[in-house]
PDB file of C-alpha atoms and ligand atoms in Angstrom:
ATOM      1  CA  MET A   1     -43.391  50.193 -25.412  1.00 91.00           C
ATOM      2  CA  LEU A   2     -47.101  49.817 -25.667  1.00 97.00           C
ATOM      3  CA  ILE A   3     -49.387  48.948 -28.603  1.00 98.00           C
ATOM      4  CA  ASP A   4     -53.004  50.078 -28.735  1.00 98.00           C
ATOM      5  CA  SER A   5     -54.840  47.246 -30.546  1.00 98.00           C
ATOM      6  CA  HIS A   6     -58.067  49.221 -31.020  1.00 98.00           C
ATOM      7  CA  CYS A   7     -58.683  52.919 -31.350  1.00 98.00           C
ATOM      8  CA  HIS A   8     -60.663  55.298 -33.603  1.00 98.00           C
ATOM      9  CA  LEU A   9     -58.027  58.008 -34.127  1.00 98.00           C
ATOM     10  CA  ASP A  10     -60.309  59.884 -36.583  1.00 97.00           C
ATOM     11  CA  ARG A  11     -62.787  60.433 -33.712  1.00 96.00           C
ATOM     12  CA  VAL A  12     -60.373  61.491 -31.046  1.00 95.00           C
ATOM     13  CA  ASP A  13     -61.046  65.029 -29.734  1.00 92.00           C
ATOM     14  CA  LEU A  14     -58.043  67.146 -30.874  1.00 95.00           C
ATOM     15  CA  LYS A  15     -58.993  70.171 -28.720  1.00 92.00           C
ATOM     16  CA  THR A  16     -56.534  69.158 -26.034  1.00 88.00           C
ATOM     17  CA  HIS A  17     -53.921  68.577 -28.756  1.00 94.00           C
ATOM     18  CA  ASP A  18     -53.805  72.015 -30.418  1.00 94.00           C
ATOM     19  CA  ASN A  19     -56.341  70.793 -33.005  1.00 95.00           C
ATOM     20  CA  ASP A  20     -53.430  69.092 -34.614  1.00 97.00           C
ATOM     21  CA  PHE A  21     -53.269  65.378 -35.399  1.00 97.00           C
ATOM     22  CA  GLY A  22     -49.484  65.494 -35.445  1.00 97.00           C
ATOM     23  CA  VAL A  23     -49.470  66.812 -31.833  1.00 97.00           C
ATOM     24  CA  LEU A  24     -51.738  63.924 -30.774  1.00 97.00           C
ATOM     25  CA  MET A  25     -49.408  61.428 -32.444  1.00 97.00           C
ATOM     26  CA  ARG A  26     -46.347  62.914 -30.621  1.00 97.00           C
ATOM     27  CA  ALA A  27     -48.289  62.804 -27.277  1.00 97.00           C
ATOM     28  CA  CYS A  28     -49.056  59.101 -27.917  1.00 97.00           C
ATOM     29  CA  ASN A  29     -45.287  58.448 -28.532  1.00 97.00           C
ATOM     30  CA  GLU A  30     -44.322  60.377 -25.354  1.00 97.00           C
ATOM     31  CA  ALA A  31     -46.915  58.309 -23.423  1.00 97.00           C
ATOM     32  CA  GLY A  32     -45.054  55.113 -24.554  1.00 97.00           C
ATOM     33  CA  VAL A  33     -47.513  54.045 -27.375  1.00 97.00           C
ATOM     34  CA  ALA A  34     -45.357  52.930 -30.289  1.00 96.00           C
ATOM     35  CA  ARG A  35     -48.068  51.463 -32.482  1.00 97.00           C
ATOM     36  CA  MET A  36     -51.826  51.731 -32.859  1.00 98.00           C
ATOM     37  CA  LEU A  37     -54.556  50.035 -34.836  1.00 98.00           C
ATOM     38  CA  CYS A  38     -57.035  52.561 -36.156  1.00 98.00           C
ATOM     39  CA  VAL A  39     -60.226  50.656 -36.681  1.00 98.00           C
ATOM     40  CA  GLY A  40     -62.771  51.267 -39.376  1.00 98.00           C
ATOM     41  CA  ILE A  41     -66.501  51.278 -38.594  1.00 97.00           C
ATOM     42  CA  ASP A  42     -68.109  52.560 -41.722  1.00 96.00           C
ATOM     43  CA  LEU A  43     -67.165  52.751 -45.347  1.00 98.00           C
ATOM     44  CA  ASP A  44     -68.224  56.335 -45.866  1.00 97.00           C
ATOM     45  CA  ALA A  45     -65.731  57.665 -43.255  1.00 97.00           C
ATOM     46  CA  TYR A  46     -63.050  55.300 -44.311  1.00 98.00           C
ATOM     47  CA  PRO A  47     -61.241  57.348 -46.994  1.00 98.00           C
ATOM     48  CA  ALA A  48     -60.815  60.292 -44.688  1.00 98.00           C
ATOM     49  CA  MET A  49     -59.568  58.017 -41.813  1.00 98.00           C
ATOM     50  CA  ARG A  50     -57.164  56.334 -44.196  1.00 98.00           C
ATOM     51  CA  ARG A  51     -55.769  59.723 -45.461  1.00 98.00           C
ATOM     52  CA  LEU A  52     -55.488  61.002 -41.840  1.00 98.00           C
ATOM     53  CA  VAL A  53     -53.174  58.243 -40.703  1.00 98.00           C
ATOM     54  CA  ASP A  54     -51.269  57.849 -44.071  1.00 98.00           C
ATOM     55  CA  PRO A  55     -48.170  59.884 -42.932  1.00 97.00           C
ATOM     56  CA  TYR A  56     -47.894  57.695 -39.773  1.00 97.00           C
ATOM     57  CA  PRO A  57     -46.447  54.261 -40.604  1.00 96.00           C
ATOM     58  CA  GLU A  58     -46.822  53.364 -36.875  1.00 96.00           C
ATOM     59  CA  VAL A  59     -50.550  53.339 -37.324  1.00 98.00           C
ATOM     60  CA  ASP A  60     -52.142  50.220 -38.849  1.00 98.00           C
ATOM     61  CA  VAL A  61     -55.763  50.261 -40.074  1.00 98.00           C
ATOM     62  CA  SER A  62     -58.642  47.930 -40.490  1.00 98.00           C
ATOM     63  CA  VAL A  63     -61.639  48.033 -42.810  1.00 98.00           C
ATOM     64  CA  GLY A  64     -65.120  47.075 -41.785  1.00 98.00           C
ATOM     65  CA  VAL A  65     -68.674  48.215 -40.893  1.00 98.00           C
ATOM     66  CA  HIS A  66     -69.755  48.058 -37.230  1.00 97.00           C
ATOM     67  CA  PRO A  67     -72.882  45.949 -36.511  1.00 96.00           C
ATOM     68  CA  ASN A  68     -74.775  49.071 -35.273  1.00 93.00           C
ATOM     69  CA  GLU A  69     -73.939  51.269 -38.197  1.00 93.00           C
ATOM     70  CA  SER A  70     -76.839  52.074 -40.476  1.00 91.00           C
ATOM     71  CA  GLY A  71     -77.670  54.226 -43.486  1.00 91.00           C
ATOM     72  CA  GLY A  72     -74.213  54.091 -45.014  1.00 94.00           C
ATOM     73  CA  GLU A  73     -72.651  51.875 -47.712  1.00 96.00           C
ATOM     74  CA  GLU A  74     -73.402  48.186 -47.027  1.00 96.00           C
ATOM     75  CA  PRO A  75     -70.217  46.176 -47.446  1.00 97.00           C
ATOM     76  CA  SER A  76     -69.876  43.390 -49.957  1.00 98.00           C
ATOM     77  CA  VAL A  77     -67.108  40.813 -49.862  1.00 98.00           C
ATOM     78  CA  GLU A  78     -65.680  42.341 -53.178  1.00 98.00           C
ATOM     79  CA  ARG A  79     -65.657  45.950 -51.687  1.00 98.00           C
ATOM     80  CA  LEU A  80     -63.923  44.817 -48.436  1.00 98.00           C
ATOM     81  CA  LEU A  81     -61.318  42.863 -50.382  1.00 98.00           C
ATOM     82  CA  GLU A  82     -60.634  45.909 -52.638  1.00 98.00           C
ATOM     83  CA  LEU A  83     -59.926  48.018 -49.609  1.00 98.00           C
ATOM     84  CA  ALA A  84     -58.044  45.322 -47.782  1.00 98.00           C
ATOM     85  CA  ALA A  85     -55.556  44.912 -50.634  1.00 98.00           C
ATOM     86  CA  ASP A  86     -53.857  48.038 -49.155  1.00 97.00           C
ATOM     87  CA  PRO A  87     -50.791  46.802 -47.175  1.00 96.00           C
ATOM     88  CA  ARG A  88     -51.606  49.209 -44.400  1.00 97.00           C
ATOM     89  CA  VAL A  89     -54.813  47.246 -43.796  1.00 98.00           C
ATOM     90  CA  VAL A  90     -53.969  44.549 -41.207  1.00 98.00           C
ATOM     91  CA  ALA A  91     -57.414  43.302 -40.313  1.00 98.00           C
ATOM     92  CA  ILE A  92     -61.110  43.036 -41.330  1.00 98.00           C
ATOM     93  CA  GLY A  93     -63.550  44.795 -38.882  1.00 97.00           C
ATOM     94  CA  GLU A  94     -64.794  45.774 -36.664  1.00 98.00           C
ATOM     95  CA  THR A  95     -67.583  43.410 -37.202  1.00 98.00           C
ATOM     96  CA  GLY A  96     -69.750  41.193 -35.104  1.00 98.00           C
ATOM     97  CA  LEU A  97     -73.026  41.342 -33.315  1.00 97.00           C
ATOM     98  CA  ASP A  98     -74.381  43.948 -30.772  1.00 95.00           C
ATOM     99  CA  TYR A  99     -77.833  43.165 -29.418  1.00 94.00           C
ATOM    100  CA  TYR A 100     -77.513  45.761 -26.762  1.00 90.00           C
ATOM    101  CA  ARG A 101     -78.147  48.440 -29.331  1.00 81.00           C
ATOM    102  CA  LEU A 102     -80.281  46.424 -31.677  1.00 81.00           C
ATOM    103  CA  GLU A 103     -82.668  49.181 -32.764  1.00 71.00           C
ATOM    104  CA  ASP A 104     -85.220  47.446 -34.878  1.00 67.00           C
ATOM    105  CA  GLY A 105     -85.113  44.186 -32.928  1.00 70.00           C
ATOM    106  CA  ASP A 106     -84.097  42.376 -36.082  1.00 78.00           C
ATOM    107  CA  SER A 107     -80.769  40.587 -35.915  1.00 92.00           C
ATOM    108  CA  ALA A 108     -80.927  39.231 -39.496  1.00 93.00           C
ATOM    109  CA  GLY A 109     -79.215  42.297 -40.993  1.00 94.00           C
ATOM    110  CA  GLN A 110     -76.287  42.059 -38.423  1.00 96.00           C
ATOM    111  CA  HIS A 111     -75.908  38.365 -39.188  1.00 97.00           C
ATOM    112  CA  ALA A 112     -75.687  38.867 -42.939  1.00 97.00           C
ATOM    113  CA  ARG A 113     -73.124  41.706 -42.496  1.00 98.00           C
ATOM    114  CA  PHE A 114     -71.076  39.653 -40.064  1.00 98.00           C
ATOM    115  CA  ARG A 115     -70.999  36.701 -42.460  1.00 98.00           C
ATOM    116  CA  THR A 116     -69.754  39.005 -45.249  1.00 98.00           C
ATOM    117  CA  HIS A 117     -66.848  40.197 -43.125  1.00 98.00           C
ATOM    118  CA  ILE A 118     -65.856  36.624 -42.218  1.00 98.00           C
ATOM    119  CA  ALA A 119     -65.928  35.630 -45.844  1.00 98.00           C
ATOM    120  CA  ALA A 120     -63.754  38.650 -46.788  1.00 98.00           C
ATOM    121  CA  ALA A 121     -61.215  37.853 -44.000  1.00 98.00           C
ATOM    122  CA  ARG A 122     -61.007  34.298 -45.182  1.00 98.00           C
ATOM    123  CA  ALA A 123     -60.513  35.388 -48.787  1.00 98.00           C
ATOM    124  CA  CYS A 124     -57.678  37.823 -48.007  1.00 98.00           C
ATOM    125  CA  GLY A 125     -56.193  35.897 -45.061  1.00 97.00           C
ATOM    126  CA  LYS A 126     -56.303  38.776 -42.675  1.00 98.00           C
ATOM    127  CA  PRO A 127     -57.625  38.435 -39.120  1.00 98.00           C
ATOM    128  CA  LEU A 128     -60.979  39.609 -37.744  1.00 98.00           C
ATOM    129  CA  ILE A 129     -61.707  42.335 -35.228  1.00 98.00           C
ATOM    130  CA  ILE A 130     -64.854  41.186 -33.406  1.00 98.00           C
ATOM    131  CA  HIS A 131     -67.236  43.463 -31.602  1.00 98.00           C
ATOM    132  CA  THR A 132     -69.643  41.413 -29.532  1.00 96.00           C
ATOM    133  CA  ARG A 133     -72.181  42.537 -26.884  1.00 94.00           C
ATOM    134  CA  GLN A 134     -75.028  40.670 -25.427  1.00 92.00           C
ATOM    135  CA  ALA A 135     -74.927  38.235 -28.355  1.00 95.00           C
ATOM    136  CA  ARG A 136     -72.611  35.527 -27.021  1.00 95.00           C
ATOM    137  CA  ALA A 137     -74.123  32.439 -28.461  1.00 96.00           C
ATOM    138  CA  ASP A 138     -74.865  33.842 -31.937  1.00 97.00           C
ATOM    139  CA  THR A 139     -71.389  35.432 -32.202  1.00 98.00           C
ATOM    140  CA  ILE A 140     -69.673  32.098 -31.541  1.00 98.00           C
ATOM    141  CA  ARG A 141     -72.125  30.150 -33.698  1.00 98.00           C
ATOM    142  CA  LEU A 142     -71.549  32.421 -36.773  1.00 98.00           C
ATOM    143  CA  LEU A 143     -67.766  32.403 -36.283  1.00 98.00           C
ATOM    144  CA  ARG A 144     -67.993  28.589 -36.300  1.00 98.00           C
ATOM    145  CA  GLU A 145     -70.393  28.312 -39.232  1.00 98.00           C
ATOM    146  CA  GLU A 146     -68.304  30.621 -41.417  1.00 98.00           C
ATOM    147  CA  GLY A 147     -64.996  28.977 -40.543  1.00 98.00           C
ATOM    148  CA  ALA A 148     -63.461  32.010 -38.856  1.00 98.00           C
ATOM    149  CA  GLU A 149     -60.988  29.735 -37.247  1.00 98.00           C
ATOM    150  CA  ALA A 150     -59.024  29.812 -40.492  1.00 97.00           C
ATOM    151  CA  VAL A 151     -58.019  33.390 -39.941  1.00 98.00           C
ATOM    152  CA  GLY A 152     -58.597  34.083 -36.241  1.00 98.00           C
ATOM    153  CA  GLY A 153     -58.527  37.594 -34.847  1.00 98.00           C
ATOM    154  CA  VAL A 154     -59.403  39.353 -31.640  1.00 98.00           C
ATOM    155  CA  LEU A 155     -62.515  39.748 -29.477  1.00 98.00           C
ATOM    156  CA  HIS A 156     -62.116  43.405 -28.790  1.00 98.00           C
ATOM    157  CA  CYS A 157     -63.193  45.436 -25.766  1.00 97.00           C
ATOM    158  CA  PHE A 158     -64.122  42.148 -24.092  1.00 97.00           C
ATOM    159  CA  THR A 159     -66.887  42.508 -21.518  1.00 95.00           C
ATOM    160  CA  GLU A 160     -68.465  39.013 -21.562  1.00 95.00           C
ATOM    161  CA  ASP A 161     -67.981  36.113 -19.282  1.00 95.00           C
ATOM    162  CA  TRP A 162     -65.228  33.399 -19.123  1.00 97.00           C
ATOM    163  CA  GLU A 163     -67.334  30.876 -21.064  1.00 97.00           C
ATOM    164  CA  MET A 164     -67.481  33.260 -24.011  1.00 97.00           C
ATOM    165  CA  ALA A 165     -63.723  34.005 -23.784  1.00 97.00           C
ATOM    166  CA  ARG A 166     -63.022  30.249 -23.609  1.00 98.00           C
ATOM    167  CA  ALA A 167     -65.125  29.624 -26.821  1.00 98.00           C
ATOM    168  CA  GLY A 168     -63.233  32.482 -28.575  1.00 98.00           C
ATOM    169  CA  LEU A 169     -59.886  31.122 -27.419  1.00 98.00           C
ATOM    170  CA  ASP A 170     -60.859  27.665 -28.657  1.00 98.00           C
ATOM    171  CA  LEU A 171     -61.437  29.154 -32.135  1.00 98.00           C
ATOM    172  CA  GLY A 172     -57.939  30.637 -32.071  1.00 98.00           C
ATOM    173  CA  PHE A 173     -58.954  34.156 -31.137  1.00 98.00           C
ATOM    174  CA  SER A 174     -57.157  36.592 -28.798  1.00 98.00           C
ATOM    175  CA  VAL A 175     -59.000  38.706 -26.219  1.00 98.00           C
ATOM    176  CA  SER A 176     -58.404  42.487 -25.852  1.00 98.00           C
ATOM    177  CA  PHE A 177     -59.323  44.533 -22.829  1.00 98.00           C
ATOM    178  CA  SER A 178     -60.126  48.199 -22.619  1.00 97.00           C
ATOM    179  CA  GLY A 179     -60.305  50.805 -19.819  1.00 96.00           C
ATOM    180  CA  ILE A 180     -63.512  49.090 -18.639  1.00 96.00           C
ATOM    181  CA  ILE A 181     -61.314  46.753 -16.575  1.00 96.00           C
ATOM    182  CA  THR A 182     -60.321  49.725 -14.415  1.00 95.00           C
ATOM    183  CA  PHE A 183     -63.973  50.469 -13.531  1.00 94.00           C
ATOM    184  CA  LYS A 184     -64.995  49.712  -9.959  1.00 91.00           C
ATOM    185  CA  SER A 185     -67.930  47.587 -11.089  1.00 93.00           C
ATOM    186  CA  ALA A 186     -65.866  45.350 -13.357  1.00 94.00           C
ATOM    187  CA  GLU A 187     -64.806  42.741 -10.827  1.00 94.00           C
ATOM    188  CA  SER A 188     -66.136  39.797 -12.710  1.00 95.00           C
ATOM    189  CA  LEU A 189     -64.381  41.011 -15.849  1.00 96.00           C
ATOM    190  CA  ARG A 190     -61.098  41.260 -13.913  1.00 96.00           C
ATOM    191  CA  GLU A 191     -61.622  37.634 -13.059  1.00 96.00           C
ATOM    192  CA  VAL A 192     -61.695  36.822 -16.851  1.00 97.00           C
ATOM    193  CA  VAL A 193     -58.431  38.970 -17.367  1.00 97.00           C
ATOM    194  CA  ARG A 194     -56.726  36.721 -14.821  1.00 97.00           C
ATOM    195  CA  GLN A 195     -57.588  33.585 -16.809  1.00 97.00           C
ATOM    196  CA  VAL A 196     -56.783  34.460 -20.401  1.00 98.00           C
ATOM    197  CA  PRO A 197     -53.566  32.841 -21.557  1.00 98.00           C
ATOM    198  CA  LEU A 198     -50.774  35.420 -21.567  1.00 97.00           C
ATOM    199  CA  ASP A 199     -49.928  34.706 -25.281  1.00 98.00           C
ATOM    200  CA  ARG A 200     -53.559  35.625 -26.274  1.00 98.00           C
ATOM    201  CA  LEU A 201     -53.869  38.918 -24.383  1.00 98.00           C
ATOM    202  CA  LEU A 202     -54.113  42.351 -26.103  1.00 98.00           C
ATOM    203  CA  ILE A 203     -54.754  45.832 -24.672  1.00 98.00           C
ATOM    204  CA  GLU A 204     -56.638  48.741 -26.184  1.00 98.00           C
ATOM    205  CA  THR A 205     -58.163  52.136 -25.389  1.00 97.00           C
ATOM    206  CA  ASP A 206     -61.110  52.017 -27.819  1.00 97.00           C
ATOM    207  CA  SER A 207     -60.503  55.817 -28.007  1.00 97.00           C
ATOM    208  CA  PRO A 208     -62.349  58.170 -27.931  1.00 95.00           C
ATOM    209  CA  TYR A 209     -64.705  56.024 -25.836  1.00 92.00           C
ATOM    210  CA  LEU A 210     -64.267  54.314 -22.412  1.00 89.00           C
ATOM    211  CA  ALA A 211     -61.506  56.317 -20.830  1.00 89.00           C
ATOM    212  CA  PRO A 212     -59.922  54.365 -17.958  1.00 91.00           C
ATOM    213  CA  VAL A 213     -59.908  55.506 -14.337  1.00 92.00           C
ATOM    214  CA  PRO A 214     -58.848  58.193 -13.351  1.00 92.00           C
ATOM    215  CA  TYR A 215     -60.215  59.706 -16.575  1.00 88.00           C
ATOM    216  CA  ARG A 216     -63.570  57.831 -16.644  1.00 91.00           C
ATOM    217  CA  GLY A 217     -66.229  59.890 -18.526  1.00 88.00           C
ATOM    218  CA  LYS A 218     -63.736  62.107 -20.205  1.00 90.00           C
ATOM    219  CA  PRO A 219     -62.668  61.880 -23.919  1.00 91.00           C
ATOM    220  CA  ASN A 220     -60.203  59.041 -24.344  1.00 94.00           C
ATOM    221  CA  ALA A 221     -56.989  58.867 -26.391  1.00 95.00           C
ATOM    222  CA  PRO A 222     -54.274  56.275 -26.812  1.00 97.00           C
ATOM    223  CA  THR A 223     -52.184  58.455 -24.383  1.00 97.00           C
ATOM    224  CA  TYR A 224     -54.169  56.746 -21.558  1.00 97.00           C
ATOM    225  CA  LEU A 225     -53.201  53.197 -22.659  1.00 98.00           C
ATOM    226  CA  LYS A 226     -50.673  52.978 -19.803  1.00 97.00           C
ATOM    227  CA  HIS A 227     -53.553  52.977 -17.239  1.00 97.00           C
ATOM    228  CA  VAL A 228     -55.146  49.900 -18.948  1.00 97.00           C
ATOM    229  CA  ALA A 229     -51.642  48.272 -19.006  1.00 98.00           C
ATOM    230  CA  ALA A 230     -50.988  48.982 -15.301  1.00 97.00           C
ATOM    231  CA  CYS A 231     -54.277  47.494 -14.246  1.00 97.00           C
ATOM    232  CA  ILE A 232     -53.780  44.300 -16.246  1.00 98.00           C
ATOM    233  CA  ALA A 233     -50.095  44.018 -15.148  1.00 98.00           C
ATOM    234  CA  GLU A 234     -51.212  44.139 -11.500  1.00 97.00           C
ATOM    235  CA  LEU A 235     -53.962  41.526 -12.124  1.00 97.00           C
ATOM    236  CA  ARG A 236     -51.410  39.222 -13.676  1.00 97.00           C
ATOM    237  CA  GLY A 237     -48.642  39.865 -11.169  1.00 97.00           C
ATOM    238  CA  LEU A 238     -46.308  41.279 -13.833  1.00 97.00           C
ATOM    239  CA  ASP A 239     -44.453  44.541 -14.051  1.00 97.00           C
ATOM    240  CA  VAL A 240     -45.904  46.950 -16.630  1.00 97.00           C
ATOM    241  CA  GLU A 241     -42.843  46.718 -18.859  1.00 96.00           C
ATOM    242  CA  ARG A 242     -43.240  42.924 -19.130  1.00 97.00           C
ATOM    243  CA  LEU A 243     -46.952  43.195 -19.745  1.00 97.00           C
ATOM    244  CA  ALA A 244     -46.236  45.799 -22.511  1.00 97.00           C
ATOM    245  CA  GLU A 245     -43.669  43.548 -24.086  1.00 97.00           C
ATOM    246  CA  VAL A 246     -45.962  40.473 -24.059  1.00 97.00           C
ATOM    247  CA  THR A 247     -48.969  42.259 -25.475  1.00 98.00           C
ATOM    248  CA  ALA A 248     -46.818  43.933 -28.168  1.00 97.00           C
ATOM    249  CA  ASP A 249     -45.471  40.571 -29.255  1.00 97.00           C
ATOM    250  CA  ASN A 250     -48.955  39.121 -29.315  1.00 98.00           C
ATOM    251  CA  TYR A 251     -50.126  42.095 -31.495  1.00 98.00           C
ATOM    252  CA  ARG A 252     -47.288  41.751 -33.990  1.00 97.00           C
ATOM    253  CA  ARG A 253     -47.822  38.037 -34.331  1.00 97.00           C
ATOM    254  CA  LEU A 254     -51.607  38.355 -34.825  1.00 97.00           C
ATOM    255  CA  PHE A 255     -51.479  41.234 -37.313  1.00 97.00           C
ATOM    256  CA  GLY A 256     -48.308  40.217 -39.182  1.00 92.00           C
ATOM    257  CA  ARG A 257     -46.272  43.173 -38.054  1.00 85.00           C
ATOM    258  CA  GLU A 258     -43.100  41.275 -36.925  1.00 76.00           C
ATOM    259  CA  GLN A 259     -40.860  42.645 -39.580  1.00 55.00           C
ATOM    260  CA  SER A 260     -42.003  46.279 -39.718  1.00 48.00           C
ATOM    261  CA  GLY A 261     -40.086  49.095 -37.984  1.00 46.00           C
ATOM    262  CA  ILE A 262     -41.852  50.146 -34.746  1.00 46.00           C
ATOM    263  CA  GLY A 263     -40.066  53.492 -34.433  1.00 44.00           C
ATOM    264  CA  PHE A 264     -41.925  56.703 -34.865  1.00 42.00           C
ATOM    265  CA  THR A 265     -41.299  58.998 -37.798  1.00 41.00           C
ATOM    266  CA  ALA A 266     -41.065  62.663 -36.896  1.00 36.00           C
ATOM    267  CA  ALA A 267     -44.298  64.344 -37.595  1.00 35.00           C
TER     268      ALA A 267
HETATM  269 ZN1  LIG B 301     -66.400  47.833 -30.736  1.00 86.79          ZN
HETATM  270 ZN1  LIG B 302     -64.235  50.216 -31.884  1.00 86.79          ZN
END
């Protein structure tokens, strides 16, 4: 039983699933994925995303605005709290810093938005989903300055070095790896996977992006999560079932889903 800790189900290409979201959900179930976290990246698309997953209690959601999003509604603490009052919302994010795609060269806007998310997470007591790319020092600095340790969360789709992972772990965060770890060029990242404490490890697809080998370059879906799991299991010298169990336990502990039924409802 696998849990996908980060996917964008509202962006998954349904062409190979009869253009039917229910067909995709059944395919995920058949591929061993029992739970998914559908992550928000902008407030304008949020209501449609929330409606899409509403009939599927095995899908958790998060609310937030991605650091690279522009032109949509800018989040305030109050607005995030209003949306996060929904019991299906298990986390705030994705939020963070991404200097790789910093278009205007001005990081101040990203910093302000990131601080808003951390304040909202602290106010509602829900963990943070952190997106960080080429902004190691500032990401850790802002997490520290805003007291993110009080709620913790996950550094998602981790691609940075061990020093950054260590700093996140020290703040109580977990680390989640995507299909990137299956890429041939990702040897140094595989070294990080080997070092993360087993009780802080999560797995994700980041669908529809970053399909794992052997589907690299194709549209991704949670149905491919087993390829991420198999790669990490091998790196950690565990069988896949054990890795699945450990990462599912970590997910439930982090996102407060210990009590909820994991079974699928017929769609
Ligand atoms: Zn991200
Ligand atoms: Zn994402």
